[in-house]
Amino acid sequence: MQTSKDYLHVFLDMGDALLNSGAEIFRVEDTLNRMGYACGATHMNVFVITSSIVITMEFPGDGARTQTRRIHECGGNDFTKLEHLNDLSRRFCCHPVSAAELRNEFEKINANRPKPLWKLLGSVLAACSFALFYGGTIPDAITAGVAAILIWSLQKYLRPVCMNEVTFQFAASFLTGCAICGFTLLCPFLHMDKIMIGDIMLLIPGLMSTNAIRDVLIGDTLSGIIRLIAALLLAAALALGFMGAIILFGRFGL
């Protein structure tokens, strides 16, 4: 006979994975609530914010159990994983399985990481496309693609050693801005503004701000405000980083 103890940890892992894949707060709470009732719980109470998940489950004759998970990373955009997790939750609600089987299915999905090469190609394509879209030339697009490789490298190697996302955002934008200004200084025919626009799109917290507004409109005001403040801080760090690079290279006559 399954108990809340069997399901709580896998539900917490699923909630964590959903948040880190770009899910809204309402989606996470609704998914975990539905899965809990599907597996036989008589009472489900799920509270989610961007930094924490609290789940209380009660099974017949088992009493209520509560588990809390501190979320250290939130705001990813792995929509492929998000789609697979949503599909798993729907299948579970239609045909509940044991906690062990659910854990195995979840681990298969969670083990699939985006291939670094595909992420690199996506970054280069996005930077080149935005540079051209906003009026840049072919050399501008190529330079934006080169700078996108730098951003991808910083995300892969610098982000893990930064104390928080705001610090990384400032460091990445400043270093990328310096690289772009350096290219423009060496090749005067390049348009610095068009190149920067193309690469800014890789760092701007668009999904976070969109989810923040969605959370507020749905009624998850606390989570929406937290996400909105985080998005504004990241946007400010992004702007300060590029501004610092422009001011620094402005002294060299750029």
XYZ file of N, CA, C and O in Angstrom, residues 3-141:
556
model
N 1.966 5.171 0.449
C 1.701 6.225 1.426
C 2.258 7.537 0.906
O 2.969 7.585 -0.106
N 1.912 8.617 1.625
C 2.406 9.927 1.211
C 3.927 9.994 1.244
O 4.550 10.702 0.449
N 4.536 9.241 2.154
C 6.002 9.230 2.252
C 6.636 8.737 0.961
O 7.714 9.194 0.563
N 5.975 7.808 0.267
C 6.517 7.251 -0.962
C 6.512 8.272 -2.094
O 7.400 8.274 -2.947
N 5.498 9.144 -2.117
C 5.323 10.054 -3.244
C 5.919 11.445 -3.024
O 6.218 12.154 -3.982
N 6.058 11.863 -1.776
C 6.430 13.254 -1.504
C 7.721 13.674 -2.198
O 7.782 14.743 -2.832
N 8.763 12.868 -2.095
C 10.050 13.282 -2.629
C 10.051 13.350 -4.154
O 10.642 14.258 -4.738
N 9.382 12.418 -4.801
C 9.336 12.471 -6.258
C 8.482 13.647 -6.728
O 8.766 14.283 -7.750
N 7.429 13.991 -5.978
C 6.639 15.173 -6.311
C 7.480 16.448 -6.165
O 7.393 17.357 -6.997
N 8.280 16.510 -5.101
C 9.161 17.670 -4.928
C 10.161 17.777 -6.072
O 10.440 18.874 -6.583
N 10.715 16.635 -6.480
C 11.662 16.642 -7.600
C 10.986 17.096 -8.881
O 11.578 17.836 -9.681
N 9.761 16.664 -9.096
C 9.038 17.089 -10.294
C 8.745 18.588 -10.270
O 8.873 19.281 -11.273
N 8.337 19.084 -9.102
C 8.091 20.518 -8.981
C 9.350 21.328 -9.235
O 9.317 22.366 -9.923
N 10.472 20.863 -8.686
C 11.761 21.523 -8.910
C 12.097 21.538 -10.395
O 12.509 22.562 -10.963
N 11.931 20.390 -11.060
C 12.242 20.296 -12.488
C 11.316 21.180 -13.321
O 11.752 21.803 -14.298
N 10.042 21.247 -12.942
C 9.105 22.102 -13.672
C 9.507 23.567 -13.579
O 9.518 24.295 -14.580
N 9.850 24.026 -12.363
C 10.269 25.413 -12.182
C 11.523 25.723 -12.986
O 11.634 26.777 -13.613
N 12.482 24.801 -12.976
C 13.740 25.023 -13.678
C 13.621 24.864 -15.185
O 14.583 25.122 -15.912
N 12.448 24.421 -15.649
C 12.223 24.297 -17.085
C 11.421 25.460 -17.648
O 11.162 25.517 -18.848
N 10.993 26.373 -16.764
C 10.270 27.555 -17.228
C 8.784 27.546 -16.953
O 8.040 28.367 -17.500
N 8.315 26.642 -16.093
C 6.878 26.564 -15.801
C 6.441 27.713 -14.903
O 7.210 28.220 -14.090
N 5.187 28.119 -15.066
C 4.623 29.135 -14.200
C 4.284 28.517 -12.838
O 4.167 27.308 -12.709
N 4.104 29.364 -11.839
C 3.780 28.897 -10.493
C 2.459 28.127 -10.493
O 2.348 27.055 -9.891
N 1.459 28.652 -11.186
C 0.152 27.989 -11.214
C 0.267 26.594 -11.819
O -0.375 25.649 -11.343
N 1.061 26.444 -12.866
C 1.214 25.134 -13.509
C 1.822 24.121 -12.531
O 1.398 22.969 -12.468
N 2.831 24.550 -11.775
C 3.485 23.647 -10.833
C 2.505 23.223 -9.742
O 2.373 22.033 -9.426
N 1.813 24.190 -9.148
C 0.866 23.867 -8.076
C -0.261 22.974 -8.590
O -0.632 21.981 -7.938
N -0.809 23.301 -9.732
C -1.918 22.529 -10.275
C -1.474 21.107 -10.632
O -2.200 20.136 -10.350
N -0.291 20.971 -11.212
C 0.223 19.648 -11.584
C 0.396 18.758 -10.359
O -0.046 17.605 -10.328
N 1.047 19.292 -9.323
C 1.294 18.494 -8.119
C 0.005 18.168 -7.378
O -0.143 17.068 -6.827
N -0.931 19.103 -7.366
C -2.230 18.822 -6.733
C -2.961 17.686 -7.440
O -3.465 16.762 -6.810
N -3.013 17.751 -8.759
C -3.714 16.726 -9.536
C -3.048 15.362 -9.374
O -3.733 14.335 -9.240
N -1.722 15.339 -9.394
C -1.010 14.065 -9.242
C -1.231 13.480 -7.850
O -1.357 12.269 -7.688
N -1.289 14.343 -6.844
C -1.516 13.866 -5.486
C -2.874 13.212 -5.318
O -2.993 12.117 -4.754
N -3.915 13.881 -5.830
C -5.252 13.295 -5.717
C -5.377 12.031 -6.569
O -6.098 11.097 -6.215
N -4.655 11.998 -7.705
C -4.725 10.826 -8.580
C -4.141 9.583 -7.920
O -4.607 8.466 -8.168
N -3.134 9.767 -7.072
C -2.498 8.603 -6.450
C -3.184 8.189 -5.150
O -2.700 7.294 -4.455
N -4.284 8.860 -4.802
C -5.079 8.405 -3.669
C -5.085 9.307 -2.459
O -5.661 8.953 -1.421
N -4.472 10.468 -2.515
C -4.455 11.376 -1.370
C -5.852 11.939 -1.122
O -6.590 12.244 -2.067
N -6.202 12.074 0.130
C -7.494 12.671 0.478
C -7.375 14.178 0.682
O -8.380 14.884 0.674
N -6.145 14.623 0.873
C -5.922 16.056 1.088
C -4.577 16.444 0.472
O -3.580 15.765 0.700
N -4.580 17.504 -0.339
C -3.351 18.018 -0.943
C -3.289 19.520 -0.708
O -4.271 20.242 -0.916
N -2.131 19.986 -0.264
C -1.913 21.415 -0.069
C -0.526 21.735 -0.590
O 0.474 21.357 0.017
N -0.470 22.409 -1.737
C 0.808 22.718 -2.396
C 0.985 24.227 -2.434
O 0.097 24.954 -2.908
N 2.114 24.682 -1.923
C 2.450 26.102 -1.956
C 3.804 26.264 -2.632
O 4.795 25.661 -2.207
N 3.831 27.048 -3.709
C 5.051 27.207 -4.493
C 5.345 28.687 -4.689
O 4.458 29.474 -5.029
N 6.581 29.079 -4.444
C 7.105 30.369 -4.877
C 8.406 30.065 -5.623
O 8.815 28.916 -5.733
N 9.040 31.070 -6.127
C 10.215 30.832 -6.966
C 11.373 30.215 -6.199
O 12.265 29.627 -6.812
N 11.385 30.316 -4.889
C 12.512 29.801 -4.114
C 12.147 28.658 -3.182
O 13.003 28.188 -2.434
N 10.905 28.198 -3.214
C 10.512 27.161 -2.262
C 9.272 26.412 -2.733
O 8.400 26.985 -3.406
N 9.229 25.117 -2.379
C 8.040 24.288 -2.621
C 7.666 23.620 -1.301
O 8.520 23.017 -0.649
N 6.407 23.733 -0.921
C 5.905 23.088 0.292
C 4.718 22.219 -0.114
O 3.760 22.704 -0.717
N 4.796 20.925 0.227
C 3.726 19.988 -0.107
C 3.255 19.285 1.160
O 4.069 18.749 1.909
N 1.942 19.306 1.382
C 1.329 18.534 2.464
C 0.376 17.521 1.837
O -0.517 17.896 1.073
N 0.603 16.240 2.139
C -0.238 15.165 1.617
C -0.836 14.379 2.778
O -0.178 14.191 3.796
N -2.045 13.927 2.564
C -2.688 13.084 3.590
C -3.347 11.893 2.903
O -4.177 12.072 2.002
N -2.943 10.706 3.291
C -3.535 9.474 2.789
C -4.465 8.890 3.855
O -4.270 9.124 5.054
N -5.457 8.106 3.457
C -6.375 7.499 4.436
C -5.628 6.651 5.468
O -4.858 5.761 5.114
N -5.806 6.975 6.717
C -5.181 6.222 7.789
C -3.700 6.463 7.962
O -3.050 5.790 8.769
N -3.141 7.404 7.241
C -1.692 7.639 7.304
C -1.351 8.981 7.949
O -0.209 9.235 8.300
N -2.316 9.859 8.088
C -2.040 11.175 8.648
C -1.425 12.087 7.604
O -1.117 11.688 6.478
N -1.223 13.317 7.989
C -0.664 14.311 7.069
C 0.858 14.363 7.189
O 1.407 14.279 8.296
N 1.520 14.493 6.055
C 2.978 14.652 6.009
C 3.305 15.877 5.182
O 2.669 16.135 4.164
N 4.319 16.603 5.622
C 4.736 17.818 4.924
C 6.217 17.760 4.615
O 7.016 17.356 5.467
N 6.572 18.157 3.411
C 7.966 18.257 2.999
C 8.184 19.607 2.323
O 7.307 20.120 1.624
N 9.376 20.171 2.551
C 9.730 21.462 1.970
C 10.993 21.310 1.144
O 11.921 20.605 1.537
N 11.028 21.974 0.007
C 12.210 21.950 -0.848
C 12.640 23.389 -1.147
O 11.857 24.196 -1.623
N 13.901 23.692 -0.833
C 14.476 25.000 -1.170
C 14.954 24.955 -2.615
O 15.738 24.097 -2.999
N 14.480 25.888 -3.434
C 14.844 25.943 -4.843
C 15.984 26.937 -5.013
O 15.828 28.129 -4.748
N 17.134 26.452 -5.428
C 18.298 27.321 -5.580
C 18.396 27.914 -6.986
O 18.977 28.983 -7.167
N 17.854 27.214 -7.970
C 17.876 27.720 -9.339
C 16.456 27.690 -9.879
O 15.737 26.717 -9.718
N 16.071 28.768 -10.538
C 14.710 28.856 -11.075
C 14.719 29.794 -12.271
O 15.444 30.786 -12.285
N 13.909 29.468 -13.276
C 13.806 30.386 -14.405
C 14.470 29.894 -15.661
O 14.838 30.697 -16.514
N 14.661 28.578 -15.796
C 15.216 28.055 -17.027
C 14.205 28.108 -18.161
O 13.077 28.573 -18.001
N 14.594 27.606 -19.298
C 13.689 27.619 -20.454
C 13.846 26.362 -21.300
O 13.894 26.431 -22.523
N 13.913 25.214 -20.648
C 13.999 23.941 -21.351
C 12.578 23.462 -21.641
O 12.000 22.660 -20.898
N 12.016 23.937 -22.751
C 10.620 23.626 -23.053
C 10.417 22.171 -23.462
O 9.308 21.643 -23.334
N 11.458 21.527 -23.971
C 11.340 20.109 -24.311
C 11.118 19.285 -23.043
O 10.220 18.431 -22.987
N 11.934 19.551 -22.012
C 11.744 18.850 -20.743
C 10.387 19.201 -20.131
O 9.709 18.323 -19.578
N 9.992 20.460 -20.226
C 8.702 20.883 -19.684
C 7.560 20.122 -20.345
O 6.626 19.672 -19.676
N 7.641 19.960 -21.654
C 6.603 19.214 -22.369
C 6.556 17.754 -21.922
O 5.478 17.188 -21.706
N 7.727 17.147 -21.744
C 7.775 15.752 -21.308
C 7.258 15.588 -19.882
O 6.571 14.597 -19.571
N 7.585 16.533 -19.011
C 7.081 16.474 -17.638
C 5.569 16.640 -17.599
O 4.872 15.956 -16.826
N 5.040 17.543 -18.418
C 3.585 17.706 -18.487
C 2.914 16.431 -18.993
O 1.868 16.021 -18.491
N 3.535 15.797 -20.001
C 2.984 14.555 -20.524
C 3.003 13.451 -19.460
O 2.043 12.689 -19.331
N 4.094 13.392 -18.691
C 4.187 12.400 -17.616
C 3.095 12.626 -16.574
O 2.456 11.669 -16.109
N 2.871 13.869 -16.208
C 1.855 14.161 -15.190
C 0.456 13.789 -15.693
O -0.365 13.264 -14.929
N 0.181 14.035 -16.965
C -1.142 13.682 -17.514
C -1.329 12.174 -17.551
O -2.412 11.656 -17.238
N -0.284 11.447 -17.970
C -0.373 9.988 -18.001
C -0.560 9.422 -16.595
O -1.302 8.458 -16.382
N 0.127 10.030 -15.624
C 0.006 9.566 -14.243
C -1.402 9.805 -13.705
O -1.953 8.960 -12.989
N -1.980 10.957 -14.038
C -3.327 11.258 -13.556
C -4.362 10.311 -14.177
O -5.355 9.961 -13.533
N -4.121 9.896 -15.429
C -5.052 8.969 -16.078
C -4.852 7.538 -15.593
O -5.828 6.796 -15.394
N -3.598 7.161 -15.394
C -3.275 5.795 -14.967
C -2.199 5.858 -13.885
O -1.009 5.733 -14.180
N -2.587 6.072 -12.632
C -1.605 6.174 -11.538
C -0.757 4.917 -11.420
O -1.237 3.798 -11.611
N 0.527 5.127 -11.130
C 1.462 4.021 -10.925
C 2.112 4.196 -9.558
O 1.884 5.194 -8.860
N 2.918 3.234 -9.176
C 3.589 3.312 -7.886
C 4.624 4.426 -7.890
O 5.048 4.915 -8.950
N 5.059 4.823 -6.695
C 6.056 5.878 -6.580
C 7.371 5.478 -7.248
O 8.057 6.306 -7.852
N 7.726 4.190 -7.158
C 8.972 3.717 -7.777
C 8.905 3.833 -9.290
O 9.878 4.261 -9.941
N 7.763 3.447 -9.885
C 7.615 3.562 -11.340
C 7.615 5.026 -11.771
O 8.209 5.380 -12.800
N 6.940 5.873 -10.995
C 6.931 7.295 -11.308
C 8.336 7.873 -11.227
O 8.747 8.669 -12.084
N 9.092 7.457 -10.229
C 10.479 7.901 -10.077
C 11.322 7.496 -11.294
O 12.097 8.292 -11.818
N 11.149 6.267 -11.759
C 11.914 5.805 -12.919
C 11.592 6.623 -14.166
O 12.490 7.020 -14.924
N 10.302 6.890 -14.390
C 9.901 7.696 -15.546
C 10.455 9.111 -15.444
O 10.919 9.688 -16.430
N 10.385 9.665 -14.232
C 10.897 11.025 -14.036
C 12.402 11.095 -14.271
O 12.891 12.030 -14.905
N 13.147 10.124 -13.766
C 14.601 10.134 -13.916
C 15.007 10.051 -15.381
O 16.008 10.644 -15.793
N 14.236 9.311 -16.178
C 14.543 9.224 -17.611
C 14.416 10.593 -18.266
O 15.234 10.978 -19.111
N 13.371 11.327 -17.880
C 13.165 12.670 -18.456
C 14.212 13.641 -17.931
O 14.805 14.422 -18.689
N 14.469 13.599 -16.631
C 15.387 14.552 -16.010
C 16.830 14.328 -16.449
O 17.645 15.249 -16.392
N 17.147 13.102 -16.875
C 18.523 12.799 -17.288
C 18.845 13.368 -18.660
O 20.022 13.524 -19.008
N 17.812 13.695 -19.437
C 18.046 14.243 -20.783
C 18.402 15.715 -20.684
O 17.545 16.557 -20.397
N 19.657 16.025 -20.881
C 20.133 17.400 -20.846
C 20.276 17.946 -22.265
O 20.622 17.188 -23.178
N 20.030 19.232 -22.455
C 20.246 19.804 -23.796
C 21.708 19.655 -24.205
O 22.610 19.893 -23.411
N 21.926 19.241 -25.435
C 23.291 19.090 -25.916
C 23.942 20.457 -26.059
O 23.354 21.371 -26.658
N 25.156 20.635 -25.509
C 25.823 21.950 -25.569
C 25.968 22.478 -26.993
O 25.849 23.684 -27.218
N 26.199 21.576 -27.961
C 26.381 22.026 -29.338
C 25.113 22.652 -29.891
O 25.159 23.682 -30.567
N 23.954 22.052 -29.573
C 22.693 22.612 -30.047
C 22.421 23.978 -29.416
O 21.904 24.889 -30.075
N 22.759 24.094 -28.130
C 22.581 25.392 -27.461
C 23.500 26.441 -28.068
O 23.112 27.598 -28.246
N 24.722 26.036 -28.417
C 25.666 26.955 -29.058
C 25.132 27.401 -30.414
O 25.146 28.604 -30.733
N 24.660 26.448 -31.218
C 24.134 26.790 -32.534
C 22.906 27.693 -32.417
O 22.736 28.628 -33.196
N 22.056 27.431 -31.425
C 20.886 28.276 -31.212
C 21.269 29.697 -30.826
O 20.655 30.669 -31.297
N 22.290 29.824 -29.973
C 22.745 31.153 -29.561
C 23.296 31.935 -30.738
O 22.996 33.124 -30.920
N 24.113 31.271 -31.547
C 24.702 31.938 -32.719
C 23.613 32.353 -33.700
O 23.607 33.480 -34.212
N 22.675 31.439 -33.969
C 21.592 31.744 -34.907
C 20.742 32.903 -34.411
O 20.385 33.803 -35.181
N 20.402 32.899 -33.116
C 19.566 33.972 -32.566
C 20.287 35.321 -32.644
O 19.697 36.329 -33.055
N 21.557 35.359 -32.249
C 22.307 36.618 -32.268
C 22.440 37.150 -33.691
O 22.237 38.354 -33.941
N 22.783 36.287 -34.632
C 22.916 36.718 -36.030
C 21.581 37.218 -36.577
O 21.528 38.257 -37.257
N 20.511 36.511 -36.277
C 19.197 36.875 -36.799
C 18.724 38.217 -36.262
O 18.219 39.062 -37.017
N 18.881 38.445 -34.965
C 18.440 39.719 -34.388
C 19.295 40.882 -34.898
O 18.775 41.984 -35.104
N 20.590 40.652 -35.082
C 21.443 41.713 -35.608
C 20.992 42.117 -37.008
O 20.932 43.314 -37.335
N 20.657 41.148 -37.845
C 20.155 41.450 -39.193
C 18.770 42.072 -39.138
O 18.468 43.010 -39.884
N 17.910 41.556 -38.249
C 16.537 42.049 -38.154
C 16.489 43.537 -37.804
O 15.630 44.278 -38.295
N 17.396 43.979 -36.944
C 17.402 45.384 -36.524
C 18.287 46.271 -37.389
O 18.689 47.350 -36.955
N 18.580 45.826 -38.602
C 19.239 46.698 -39.570
C 20.731 46.513 -39.702
O 21.395 47.322 -40.366
N 21.287 45.481 -39.108
C 22.722 45.246 -39.216
C 23.104 44.647 -40.557
O 22.255 44.165 -41.313
N 24.375 44.680 -40.867
C 24.897 44.118 -42.097
C 25.359 42.675 -41.852
O 25.346 42.193 -40.715
N 25.778 42.020 -42.925
C 26.284 40.653 -42.787
C 27.501 40.604 -41.854
O 27.567 39.738 -40.971
N 28.481 41.521 -42.000
C 29.601 41.520 -41.035
C 29.141 41.737 -39.589
O 29.708 41.149 -38.662
N 28.097 42.565 -39.411
C 27.557 42.761 -38.058
C 26.992 41.448 -37.513
O 27.202 41.099 -36.343
N 26.265 40.724 -38.371
C 25.670 39.461 -37.943
C 26.752 38.443 -37.596
O 26.634 37.709 -36.606
